[in-house]
Coordinates of C-alpha atoms and ligand atoms in Angstrom, one line a residue:
M1 CA -17.7 5.6 -9.5
P2 CA -16.8 9.3 -9.0
E3 CA -19.6 11.4 -7.5
K4 CA -20.1 14.7 -8.8
T5 CA -21.6 17.7 -7.1
E6 CA -21.9 21.1 -9.0
H7 CA -20.5 23.1 -6.2
L8 CA -18.4 22.7 -3.0
K9 CA -20.2 21.9 0.2
S10 CA -18.7 23.7 3.3
E11 CA -17.3 21.3 5.9
S12 CA -20.5 21.4 7.7
G13 CA -22.3 20.1 4.5
T14 CA -24.1 23.1 3.8
T15 CA -23.9 24.9 0.5
T16 CA -22.2 28.3 0.5
P17 CA -24.9 30.4 -1.2
E18 CA -22.6 33.0 -3.0
S19 CA -20.7 30.3 -4.7
V20 CA -23.7 28.8 -6.3
V21 CA -24.8 32.1 -7.7
N22 CA -21.2 32.8 -9.1
N23 CA -20.9 29.4 -10.4
A24 CA -24.1 29.5 -12.1
E25 CA -23.3 32.5 -14.1
K26 CA -20.2 30.8 -15.6
P27 CA -20.2 28.3 -18.8
L28 CA -20.7 24.8 -17.7
H29 CA -17.3 23.9 -18.6
E30 CA -15.8 26.7 -16.3
R31 CA -17.9 26.0 -13.4
E32 CA -16.5 24.9 -10.0
S33 CA -17.2 21.0 -9.8
T34 CA -16.2 18.6 -6.9
Y35 CA -15.7 14.9 -7.6
S36 CA -15.0 11.9 -5.2
G37 CA -12.4 9.3 -5.7
I38 CA -10.2 7.3 -3.2
G39 CA -7.5 9.2 -1.4
G40 CA -4.3 7.3 -2.1
S41 CA -1.6 9.5 -0.5
K42 CA -2.5 12.4 1.7
G43 CA -1.9 16.1 1.2
I44 CA -3.5 19.1 -0.7
A45 CA -2.2 20.4 -4.0
I46 CA -3.7 23.5 -5.7
G47 CA -2.5 24.2 -9.2
E48 CA -2.6 23.5 -13.0
C49 CA -3.8 20.4 -14.5
Y50 CA -1.5 18.4 -16.9
T51 CA -3.3 15.8 -18.8
F52 CA -0.7 13.0 -19.2
A53 CA -1.8 10.7 -22.2
K54 CA 0.9 8.0 -23.4
E55 CA 1.5 8.1 -26.9
E56 CA -0.4 5.1 -28.4
G57 CA 0.8 6.1 -31.8
I58 CA -1.5 5.8 -35.0
H59 CA -0.4 3.0 -37.2
E60 CA -1.3 2.2 -40.8
I61 CA -2.2 -1.5 -41.5
E62 CA -0.1 -2.8 -44.2
E63 CA 0.9 -6.3 -45.4
L64 CA 4.7 -7.1 -45.1
N65 CA 6.8 -8.6 -48.0
D66 CA 9.6 -11.1 -47.8
K67 CA 12.2 -8.0 -47.4
T68 CA 10.2 -6.1 -44.8
I69 CA 9.4 -9.2 -42.8
S70 CA 13.2 -9.4 -41.5
E71 CA 13.2 -5.7 -41.1
E72 CA 10.2 -5.7 -39.0
I73 CA 11.4 -8.4 -36.8
E74 CA 14.7 -6.4 -36.2
R75 CA 12.7 -3.3 -35.5
F76 CA 10.9 -5.4 -32.8
M77 CA 13.9 -6.6 -31.4
A78 CA 15.3 -3.1 -31.2
A79 CA 12.3 -1.7 -29.5
L80 CA 12.8 -4.5 -26.8
H81 CA 16.3 -3.3 -26.3
R82 CA 15.4 0.3 -26.0
S83 CA 12.6 -0.3 -23.6
E84 CA 15.0 -2.4 -21.5
K85 CA 17.4 0.4 -21.4
E86 CA 14.6 2.9 -20.3
L87 CA 13.5 0.4 -17.8
K88 CA 17.0 0.2 -16.4
K89 CA 17.2 4.0 -16.1
I90 CA 13.9 4.1 -14.2
E91 CA 15.2 1.2 -12.0
R92 CA 18.3 3.1 -11.0
V93 CA 16.2 6.5 -10.3
T94 CA 13.7 4.2 -8.1
T95 CA 16.6 2.6 -6.3
R96 CA 18.2 6.2 -5.6
K97 CA 15.0 7.6 -4.5
L98 CA 13.0 4.8 -2.7
G99 CA 15.3 1.9 -2.2
K100 CA 15.6 -1.6 -3.9
G101 CA 12.3 -2.8 -2.5
Y102 CA 10.4 -0.6 -5.1
S103 CA 12.8 -0.9 -7.8
N104 CA 12.3 -4.8 -7.9
L105 CA 8.8 -3.9 -9.8
F106 CA 10.8 -2.9 -12.8
Q107 CA 13.1 -5.6 -12.6
A108 CA 10.0 -7.7 -13.1
Q109 CA 9.0 -5.8 -16.0
I110 CA 12.5 -6.1 -17.5
M111 CA 12.2 -9.9 -17.0
M112 CA 9.0 -9.8 -19.0
L113 CA 10.9 -8.1 -21.8
H114 CA 13.1 -11.1 -21.9
D115 CA 10.2 -13.6 -21.8
P116 CA 11.0 -16.2 -24.7
V117 CA 7.4 -17.4 -25.1
L118 CA 6.3 -13.7 -25.7
I119 CA 9.1 -12.8 -28.2
D120 CA 8.9 -16.1 -30.1
A121 CA 5.1 -15.8 -30.5
I122 CA 5.2 -12.4 -31.7
S123 CA 8.1 -13.0 -34.3
L124 CA 6.5 -16.1 -35.5
R125 CA 3.3 -14.1 -36.2
I126 CA 5.1 -11.3 -37.8
R127 CA 6.8 -13.9 -40.2
T128 CA 3.9 -16.3 -40.8
E129 CA 1.0 -13.7 -40.8
R130 CA 3.0 -10.9 -42.4
K131 CA 1.4 -8.4 -40.1
P132 CA 3.5 -5.2 -39.0
A133 CA 5.1 -5.7 -35.2
H134 CA 2.8 -3.1 -33.4
I135 CA -0.5 -4.9 -34.4
V136 CA 1.0 -8.3 -33.5
I137 CA 2.1 -6.9 -30.2
T138 CA -1.3 -5.2 -29.5
E139 CA -3.0 -8.2 -30.3
E140 CA -0.9 -10.5 -28.1
F141 CA -0.8 -8.2 -25.2
D142 CA -4.3 -7.6 -25.5
Q143 CA -5.2 -11.3 -24.9
Y144 CA -3.4 -11.2 -21.5
L145 CA -4.7 -7.8 -20.7
E146 CA -8.3 -9.2 -21.2
K147 CA -7.8 -12.1 -18.9
F148 CA -6.1 -9.9 -16.3
N149 CA -8.8 -7.1 -16.4
N150 CA -11.7 -9.7 -16.3
S151 CA -10.2 -11.0 -13.1
E152 CA -11.7 -10.1 -9.9
D153 CA -8.5 -10.5 -8.2
L154 CA -7.1 -6.9 -7.8
I155 CA -3.6 -8.2 -7.9
F156 CA -4.3 -9.3 -11.5
Q157 CA -5.8 -5.9 -12.1
D158 CA -2.5 -4.1 -10.8
R159 CA -0.6 -6.7 -13.0
A160 CA -2.6 -5.5 -16.0
D161 CA -1.4 -2.1 -15.3
D162 CA 2.2 -3.2 -15.5
L163 CA 1.6 -5.2 -18.7
R164 CA -0.1 -2.1 -20.3
D165 CA 3.0 -0.1 -19.5
I166 CA 5.3 -2.7 -21.1
K167 CA 2.9 -2.9 -24.2
D168 CA 3.0 1.1 -24.5
R169 CA 6.8 1.2 -24.1
I170 CA 7.6 -1.4 -26.7
I171 CA 5.2 0.2 -29.3
R172 CA 6.5 3.7 -28.5
N173 CA 10.1 2.4 -29.0
L174 CA 9.0 0.6 -32.5
H175 CA 8.5 4.3 -33.5
I176 CA 11.6 5.8 -31.6
R177 CA 9.6 8.2 -29.7
K178 CA 11.4 9.9 -26.8
L179 CA 10.2 9.1 -23.5
H180 CA 7.7 11.7 -22.4
S181 CA 8.9 12.1 -18.9
W182 CA 9.7 15.8 -18.2
L183 CA 6.7 17.9 -17.6
P184 CA 6.2 21.5 -16.8
E185 CA 7.2 22.1 -13.0
G186 CA 4.5 21.9 -10.3
V187 CA 1.6 20.7 -12.4
I188 CA -1.1 18.3 -11.1
V189 CA -1.0 15.2 -13.2
S190 CA -4.2 13.6 -14.6
S191 CA -4.4 10.4 -16.5
Y192 CA -6.6 7.6 -17.1
H193 CA -3.9 5.4 -15.8
L194 CA -0.3 5.6 -14.4
S195 CA 2.2 3.0 -13.9
P196 CA 4.7 3.1 -10.9
A197 CA 7.3 4.0 -13.5
D198 CA 5.2 6.8 -14.8
V199 CA 4.9 8.2 -11.2
I200 CA 8.6 7.9 -10.4
L201 CA 9.7 9.5 -13.5
L202 CA 7.2 12.2 -13.6
S203 CA 8.1 12.9 -9.9
R204 CA 11.3 14.3 -11.2
S205 CA 9.5 17.6 -12.5
N206 CA 8.1 18.5 -8.9
I207 CA 4.8 17.4 -9.5
K208 CA 2.3 18.6 -6.9
G209 CA 0.1 15.8 -7.1
F210 CA -1.5 13.0 -9.2
I211 CA -5.1 12.0 -10.2
T212 CA -6.0 8.8 -12.0
D213 CA -9.1 7.1 -13.2
S214 CA -8.0 3.7 -12.1
G215 CA -6.3 2.3 -9.0
G216 CA -7.3 1.9 -5.3
K217 CA -5.8 2.5 -2.0
T218 CA -3.6 -0.5 -2.0
S219 CA -2.4 0.0 -5.7
H220 CA 1.5 0.5 -6.1
I221 CA 1.2 3.9 -7.2
S222 CA -0.8 4.8 -4.1
L223 CA 2.0 3.3 -1.9
I224 CA 4.6 5.0 -4.1
C225 CA 3.0 8.4 -3.7
K226 CA 2.9 7.8 0.2
S227 CA 6.8 7.2 0.4
L228 CA 7.4 10.2 -2.0
N229 CA 5.0 12.3 0.0
I230 CA 3.0 13.3 -2.9
P231 CA -0.8 13.8 -2.8
I232 CA -2.7 11.3 -5.0
V233 CA -6.5 10.7 -5.7
V234 CA -7.4 7.4 -7.5
G235 CA -10.4 5.6 -8.8
L236 CA -12.0 8.7 -10.4
G237 CA -13.9 6.9 -13.0
N238 CA -13.5 8.8 -16.2
L239 CA -12.4 12.2 -14.9
S240 CA -9.4 12.3 -17.1
Q241 CA -11.7 12.9 -20.0
K242 CA -13.2 15.7 -18.5
V243 CA -10.2 17.8 -17.3
S244 CA -7.8 19.5 -19.6
T245 CA -4.1 20.9 -19.5
G246 CA -4.1 24.3 -17.8
M247 CA -7.3 23.9 -16.0
Q248 CA -7.1 25.0 -12.4
M249 CA -7.7 22.3 -9.6
I250 CA -7.4 21.3 -6.1
I251 CA -6.9 17.9 -5.0
D252 CA -7.1 16.6 -1.5
G253 CA -5.3 13.0 -0.8
S254 CA -6.9 12.7 2.7
T255 CA -10.5 12.7 1.5
G256 CA -10.1 11.7 -2.1
T257 CA -11.8 15.0 -3.3
V258 CA -10.9 16.6 -6.8
I259 CA -12.2 20.2 -7.4
T260 CA -12.0 21.5 -10.9
N261 CA -12.3 25.3 -11.6
P262 CA -12.1 26.2 -8.1
E263 CA -13.9 29.5 -7.1
E264 CA -11.7 32.0 -5.1
K265 CA -13.2 31.3 -1.9
T266 CA -12.6 27.4 -2.3
I267 CA -9.0 28.2 -3.1
A268 CA -8.7 30.3 -0.1
H269 CA -10.4 27.5 2.0
Y270 CA -8.0 24.9 1.0
T271 CA -5.0 27.2 1.1
R272 CA -5.8 27.6 4.8
K273 CA -6.3 23.9 5.0
K274 CA -3.0 23.1 3.7
E275 CA -1.1 25.7 5.9
N276 CA -2.8 24.4 9.1
E277 CA -1.8 20.9 8.0
K278 CA 1.8 22.0 7.4
K279 CA 1.7 24.0 10.9
H280 CA 0.2 21.0 12.6
E281 CA 2.9 18.5 11.0
D282 CA 5.8 21.1 11.9
N283 CA 4.6 21.3 15.6
A284 CA 4.3 17.5 15.8
S285 CA 7.5 16.8 14.6
L286 CA 9.3 19.3 17.0
T287 CA 8.1 17.2 19.9
A288 CA 8.2 13.7 17.9
E289 CA 11.2 12.4 19.5
L290 CA 10.1 12.8 23.2
P291 CA 8.2 10.0 24.7
A292 CA 4.7 10.2 24.8
S293 CA 2.3 10.1 27.8
T294 CA -1.1 11.1 28.8
K295 CA -2.1 14.2 31.0
C296 CA -1.8 11.9 34.1
G297 CA 1.7 10.2 32.9
V298 CA 0.6 6.8 31.4
R299 CA 3.3 6.1 28.7
I300 CA 2.1 5.3 25.2
T301 CA 4.6 3.8 22.8
F302 CA 4.4 4.2 18.9
Y303 CA 6.0 1.8 16.8
A304 CA 6.4 1.8 13.0
N305 CA 4.5 -0.2 10.2
I306 CA 7.3 -0.9 7.7
D307 CA 7.0 -2.5 4.0
F308 CA 10.8 -2.2 3.0
K309 CA 14.0 -1.5 4.9
E310 CA 14.7 1.8 3.3
E311 CA 11.9 3.1 5.3
L312 CA 14.0 2.8 8.5
H313 CA 15.9 6.0 8.1
A314 CA 13.0 8.0 9.1
L315 CA 12.4 5.9 12.1
R316 CA 13.9 8.0 14.9
A317 CA 12.9 11.4 13.4
S318 CA 9.5 10.2 13.7
G319 CA 9.4 9.3 17.0
A320 CA 9.0 5.7 16.7
E321 CA 10.3 3.3 19.3
G322 CA 10.7 0.5 17.0
V323 CA 9.1 -1.7 14.3
G324 CA 5.8 -3.1 15.4
L325 CA 5.0 -4.5 12.2
F326 CA 7.5 -5.4 9.2
R327 CA 5.4 -6.9 6.2
S328 CA 8.0 -9.7 5.1
E329 CA 5.8 -10.8 2.2
N330 CA 7.2 -7.7 0.4
L331 CA 10.3 -9.9 0.0
F332 CA 8.4 -11.9 -2.6
T333 CA 9.6 -9.3 -5.3
D334 CA 7.9 -10.5 -8.3
G335 CA 5.1 -11.9 -6.4
T336 CA 5.9 -15.6 -6.9
K337 CA 9.8 -16.1 -6.3
V338 CA 10.5 -17.3 -2.7
P339 CA 13.3 -15.4 -1.2
R340 CA 16.3 -17.7 -0.3
E341 CA 17.2 -18.1 3.5
A342 CA 20.6 -16.3 2.9
E343 CA 18.7 -13.4 1.3
Q344 CA 16.3 -13.0 4.0
Y345 CA 19.0 -13.5 6.6
A346 CA 21.0 -10.6 5.3
Y347 CA 17.8 -8.4 5.1
Y348 CA 16.5 -9.0 8.5
R349 CA 20.1 -8.7 10.1
E350 CA 20.7 -5.2 8.3
M351 CA 17.3 -4.1 9.6
A352 CA 17.8 -5.4 13.2
E353 CA 21.2 -3.9 13.5
T354 CA 20.0 -0.5 12.0
I355 CA 17.5 0.0 14.7
V356 CA 19.1 -2.1 17.7
P357 CA 18.4 -1.7 20.7
M358 CA 14.7 -0.9 19.4
P359 CA 12.7 -4.0 18.7
L360 CA 11.8 -5.4 15.1
D361 CA 8.7 -7.5 14.8
I362 CA 8.7 -9.6 11.7
R363 CA 5.4 -10.8 10.6
L364 CA 6.0 -14.3 8.8
F365 CA 5.1 -14.1 5.0
D366 CA 1.3 -13.2 4.9
I367 CA 1.1 -14.3 1.3
G368 CA -2.1 -15.3 -0.6
G369 CA -5.3 -13.7 -0.2
D370 CA -5.5 -10.3 -1.7
K371 CA -1.8 -9.8 -0.9
L372 CA 1.2 -11.0 -3.4
I373 CA 0.3 -14.4 -4.7
Y374 CA 2.4 -17.4 -4.1
S375 CA -0.7 -19.9 -4.8
P376 CA -0.3 -22.0 -8.0
V377 CA -4.0 -22.5 -7.8
K378 CA -6.6 -19.9 -8.8
E379 CA -8.8 -19.6 -5.8
P380 CA -12.6 -18.7 -6.2
N381 CA -12.5 -16.8 -3.0
P382 CA -8.9 -15.9 -2.0
N383 CA -9.5 -13.9 1.2
L384 CA -11.1 -17.0 2.7
G385 CA -8.5 -19.3 1.2
W386 CA -4.9 -20.1 1.2
R387 CA -3.4 -17.3 3.1
G388 CA -0.7 -16.4 6.0
I389 CA -0.2 -19.2 8.2
R390 CA -2.1 -21.7 6.2
I391 CA 0.4 -21.6 3.2
L392 CA 3.3 -21.6 5.8
M393 CA 2.1 -24.9 7.5
D394 CA 1.5 -26.5 4.2
L395 CA 4.8 -25.5 2.7
P396 CA 7.2 -26.2 5.6
E397 CA 10.2 -25.3 3.5
I398 CA 9.2 -21.9 3.1
L399 CA 8.6 -21.7 7.0
D400 CA 11.7 -23.3 7.8
A401 CA 13.7 -21.0 5.6
Q402 CA 12.2 -17.9 7.1
L403 CA 12.3 -19.0 10.9
R404 CA 16.1 -20.0 10.4
A405 CA 16.7 -16.6 8.6
I406 CA 15.1 -14.8 11.5
I407 CA 17.0 -16.9 14.3
R408 CA 20.3 -16.5 12.6
A409 CA 19.8 -12.6 12.3
N410 CA 18.6 -12.4 15.9
T411 CA 22.1 -11.7 17.5
H412 CA 21.1 -8.6 19.3
G413 CA 17.9 -10.4 20.7
N414 CA 15.7 -7.4 19.5
I415 CA 13.6 -9.5 17.0
D416 CA 10.3 -10.9 17.6
I417 CA 8.0 -13.1 15.2
L418 CA 4.5 -12.2 14.5
I419 CA 2.1 -15.0 13.0
P420 CA -0.5 -13.8 10.5
M421 CA -4.2 -15.0 10.1
I422 CA -4.3 -17.2 13.4
I423 CA -7.6 -19.1 14.0
S424 CA -6.2 -21.5 16.7
V425 CA -3.8 -22.2 19.4
E426 CA -2.4 -25.2 17.4
E427 CA -1.1 -23.1 14.6
I428 CA 0.9 -21.1 17.1
R429 CA 2.1 -24.3 18.8
H430 CA 3.0 -25.6 15.3
V431 CA 5.4 -22.5 14.5
R432 CA 6.6 -22.6 18.2
E433 CA 7.8 -26.1 17.8
I434 CA 9.7 -25.3 14.7
I435 CA 11.3 -22.2 16.3
E436 CA 12.4 -24.5 19.2
K437 CA 13.9 -27.1 16.7
H438 CA 15.8 -24.6 14.7
Y439 CA 16.9 -22.5 17.6
A440 CA 18.4 -25.6 19.3
E441 CA 20.4 -26.3 16.3
L442 CA 21.5 -22.8 15.6
A443 CA 22.4 -22.0 19.2
K444 CA 25.0 -24.6 18.9
E445 CA 26.6 -23.7 15.7
T446 CA 26.1 -19.9 15.5
D447 CA 28.9 -17.4 16.5
P448 CA 27.9 -14.7 17.6
P449 CA 25.3 -16.5 19.8
V450 CA 21.7 -16.0 18.6
E451 CA 18.7 -15.4 20.7
K452 CA 15.2 -17.1 20.6
P453 CA 12.9 -14.6 19.3
E454 CA 9.4 -14.1 21.2
I455 CA 6.4 -15.3 19.4
G456 CA 3.2 -13.0 18.7
A457 CA -0.1 -13.8 17.1
M458 CA -2.1 -11.4 14.7
I459 CA -5.6 -10.8 16.2
E460 CA -7.5 -10.2 12.7
V461 CA -10.0 -13.1 12.5
P462 CA -13.1 -13.3 14.8
A463 CA -12.1 -17.0 15.8
A464 CA -8.9 -15.5 17.3
V465 CA -11.1 -12.9 19.3
E466 CA -13.4 -15.9 20.6
L467 CA -10.1 -17.6 21.6
I468 CA -8.3 -14.5 23.0
D469 CA -8.0 -16.0 26.5
E470 CA -6.2 -19.1 25.3
I471 CA -4.1 -17.2 22.7
T472 CA -3.0 -14.7 25.1
K473 CA -1.9 -17.1 27.7
Y474 CA -0.1 -19.0 25.2
V475 CA 2.0 -16.2 23.3
D476 CA 4.3 -13.6 24.4
F477 CA 2.5 -10.7 22.7
I478 CA -0.5 -10.1 20.2
S479 CA -1.0 -7.6 17.6
I480 CA -4.6 -6.6 16.4
G481 CA -5.0 -6.4 12.7
T482 CA -8.0 -4.3 12.5
N483 CA -7.9 -4.1 8.6
D484 CA -8.6 -7.8 8.4
L485 CA -10.7 -8.1 11.6
T486 CA -13.0 -5.5 9.9
Q487 CA -13.1 -7.5 6.6
Y488 CA -13.8 -10.7 8.4
S489 CA -16.2 -9.6 11.2
L490 CA -18.2 -7.7 8.7
A491 CA -18.1 -10.0 5.8
V492 CA -16.8 -7.0 3.7
D493 CA -13.8 -7.5 1.1
R494 CA -11.6 -4.8 2.1
N495 CA -10.8 -4.1 -1.5
N496 CA -14.0 -4.1 -3.0
V497 CA -15.3 -0.7 -4.0
I498 CA -18.8 -1.6 -4.3
V499 CA -19.1 -2.6 -0.6
Q500 CA -16.5 0.2 0.9
D501 CA -19.2 2.2 2.7
L502 CA -19.9 -1.1 4.8
F503 CA -16.1 -1.3 5.5
E504 CA -16.5 0.4 8.9
K505 CA -14.0 0.1 11.5
F506 CA -16.2 1.9 14.1
H507 CA -18.9 -0.5 13.8
P508 CA -20.2 -1.7 17.3
A509 CA -19.1 -5.1 16.5
I510 CA -15.5 -4.0 16.2
I511 CA -15.7 -1.7 19.0
R512 CA -16.6 -4.4 21.3
Q513 CA -14.2 -6.9 20.0
L514 CA -11.3 -4.6 20.6
F515 CA -12.5 -3.9 24.1
R516 CA -12.7 -7.4 24.9
V517 CA -9.3 -8.4 23.2
I518 CA -7.5 -5.7 25.0
G519 CA -9.1 -6.1 28.4
T520 CA -8.4 -10.1 28.2
A521 CA -4.7 -9.7 27.1
Q522 CA -4.2 -7.0 30.1
K523 CA -5.6 -9.5 32.5
N524 CA -3.2 -12.2 31.2
R525 CA -0.4 -9.9 31.2
C526 CA 0.1 -10.4 27.4
R527 CA 1.8 -7.6 25.6
T528 CA -0.8 -5.9 23.1
M529 CA -0.5 -3.8 20.3
I530 CA -2.6 -2.6 17.3
C531 CA -0.9 -2.5 13.8
G532 CA -4.1 -2.2 11.7
D533 CA -5.1 1.2 10.2
M534 CA -7.4 2.0 12.9
G535 CA -4.2 2.8 14.9
S536 CA -3.5 5.7 12.9
D537 CA -6.9 7.3 13.2
P538 CA -6.7 10.1 15.7
L539 CA -10.6 9.7 16.4
A540 CA -9.8 6.1 17.5
L541 CA -6.7 7.0 19.7
P542 CA -8.6 7.9 23.1
F543 CA -11.0 5.2 22.6
L544 CA -8.1 2.5 22.4
I545 CA -6.3 4.0 25.4
G546 CA -9.4 3.9 27.3
C547 CA -9.7 0.3 26.4
G548 CA -6.4 -0.1 28.1
L549 CA -4.0 -0.2 25.0
R550 CA -0.5 1.4 25.5
R551 CA 1.3 0.3 22.0
F552 CA 0.5 1.4 18.7
S553 CA 2.2 0.4 15.4
V554 CA 1.4 2.9 12.6
V555 CA 2.8 4.4 9.3
V556 CA 5.9 6.4 10.1
S557 CA 4.3 9.8 8.8
D558 CA 1.4 9.7 11.3
I559 CA 3.5 9.1 14.6
P560 CA 4.3 12.7 15.2
N561 CA 0.6 13.7 15.3
L562 CA -0.6 10.8 17.1
K563 CA 2.2 11.5 19.8
S564 CA 1.1 15.0 20.2
L565 CA -2.4 14.1 20.8
V566 CA -2.0 11.8 23.6
S567 CA -1.1 14.3 26.1
R568 CA -4.4 16.2 25.7
Y569 CA -6.1 13.0 27.5
S570 CA -6.3 11.8 31.0
L571 CA -6.7 8.1 31.5
A572 CA -10.1 8.4 33.4
E573 CA -11.5 10.4 30.6
T574 CA -10.4 7.9 28.0
E575 CA -11.9 4.9 30.0
A576 CA -15.1 6.8 30.5
L577 CA -15.2 7.3 26.7
A578 CA -14.5 3.6 25.9
H579 CA -17.3 2.6 28.2
E580 CA -19.6 5.0 26.6
C581 CA -18.8 3.9 23.1
L582 CA -19.6 0.2 24.3
K583 CA -23.2 1.1 25.0
L584 CA -23.8 2.5 21.6
G585 CA -25.5 0.6 18.9
S586 CA -24.4 2.1 15.6
S587 CA -21.3 3.2 13.9
A588 CA -22.7 6.7 13.4
A589 CA -23.5 7.2 17.2
I590 CA -19.8 5.9 17.9
K591 CA -18.1 8.2 15.5
A592 CA -20.3 11.2 17.2
C593 CA -19.6 10.3 20.3
L594 CA -15.6 10.1 19.5
A595 CA -15.9 13.3 17.4
A596 CA -17.4 15.2 20.4
F597 CA -14.7 13.8 22.6
Q598 CA -12.1 15.0 20.2
A599 CA -13.7 18.7 19.8
A600 CA -13.8 18.9 23.6
H601 CA -9.9 18.3 24.0
Ligands
LIG701 C1 -4.4 -5.8 9.3 O1 -4.9 -6.7 8.7 O2 -4.9 -4.9 10.0 C2 -2.8 -5.7 9.2 C3 -2.1 -5.0 9.9 O3 -2.2 -6.5 8.3 P1 -2.3 -6.2 6.8 O4 -2.8 -5.0 6.5 O5 -0.9 -6.3 6.4 O6 -3.2 -7.4 6.4
LIG702 MG1 -4.0 -8.5 8.0

């Protein structure tokens, strides 16, 4: 739920008295107001709001006669055809701008337009119930939408967004309305809901930013905005009903803040903040390609977390020294279709060749849980259910195909394998045995020769932390997934807005686990990396270095800044900081300690 404060609070949390006086003199609807949502993609936008409402259309209810029934079915079929043409256009724009990985979303929507069950059901009802197409379409889609919306699973809620987009598109096309996709240049678009297709199309009008009532940090629109480098604030409740076209606003995608009718001093404050951020980014990218080391010369390596191969083009300029995490589950394009071995081989090979000699750590499919679904069963508690290595062990055909594809692609020897959701050494042993079996076969028959990938375990469940001594003696490397480690250690669903305040990576329990994991891995000479979001947080950086961590895998755009920070610290200082944090008993105290360290450097 969005939080509203009537006036802006300064950075230190105190009220600016003049702003209150000026503000209070204005009529309510013109006063500066601040709302909190969820920051989906960082950046500040200052400008005019444009309220984007999809044309729902007003329809008269009428009964069809024998002649108009056939016309109505033809009209429905023509609307499907026009919708398909539109989606193909969006797909082309998406492929050009973001690559195939993102455009697959629209292929899935195009497939829905061809769904014979849906088309037959709608045509039959138009014929038998003599109702106009828009009513039948609305009723049919709404049945599914209700089920999806009532689902507690965020994946289904995201799918509901796709479904609603298709419904609106077909209905609009029944009335042959022009696609509403060109907006005035440079506005901040507000909508109760936006589909990925809307975001891509609207971004052609140089949109400064987006705000939506729905959505979360992990929804497709947030991810697409990150790739397009456009700020977005999502999850704003019903803010779209309170704002209007032409209204001045500021959005801050890092903090999830929206300010309507900003006072001049607020605009000045955010303009400065935006300029500072830009200066900071420019300075950081100047030195990004240089290796990063601490004041005393300890090398720190930054790798990239990648979701699609198209992101690789930005790798070298960002200063990344390889891919520390490729989330291969993104190859499940429509969420359910298992990618074939040949398709995977081509994909991995292209990635490995693009970045050779840099390393590419491919994480085996982390399907299930809150991610893409493969599960044919509806689980009551998917995050504690059939996910990651559990699915791969139960469905050997999926694991075999992926391992073979990876080994075949490893002709340069730069690919490593990372196993998700590990809770036991047996799981790792199981995968190792299958790798050995396939490698023995493929080494004989493949030309050019292939190399055996190294094996790493994701440390993201408390059980793996408990077993860290055994695990780090058994694997070639580990990667700490703090997103899931926080979720499973604190029993806080990482996607549940209600308990978001409790999702605290600086909780003493997490801090102590990290210290222990990194220290044990170091003792056992096991290569260690962090790939969870915590690795991107500048506040956590000196603490992690002080624990002994030397490898970070983070979103590409965060690398230049993190690299520039490293040289401010000496190892001794970071080690003292890490020991200090271990003694503290609350997240607030730990954050205060880290903030003080940051301010002093
Ligand atoms: C993690 O859990 O921290 C992680 C990096 O994996 P994902 O976010 O893909 O679950
Ligand atoms: Mg994880």
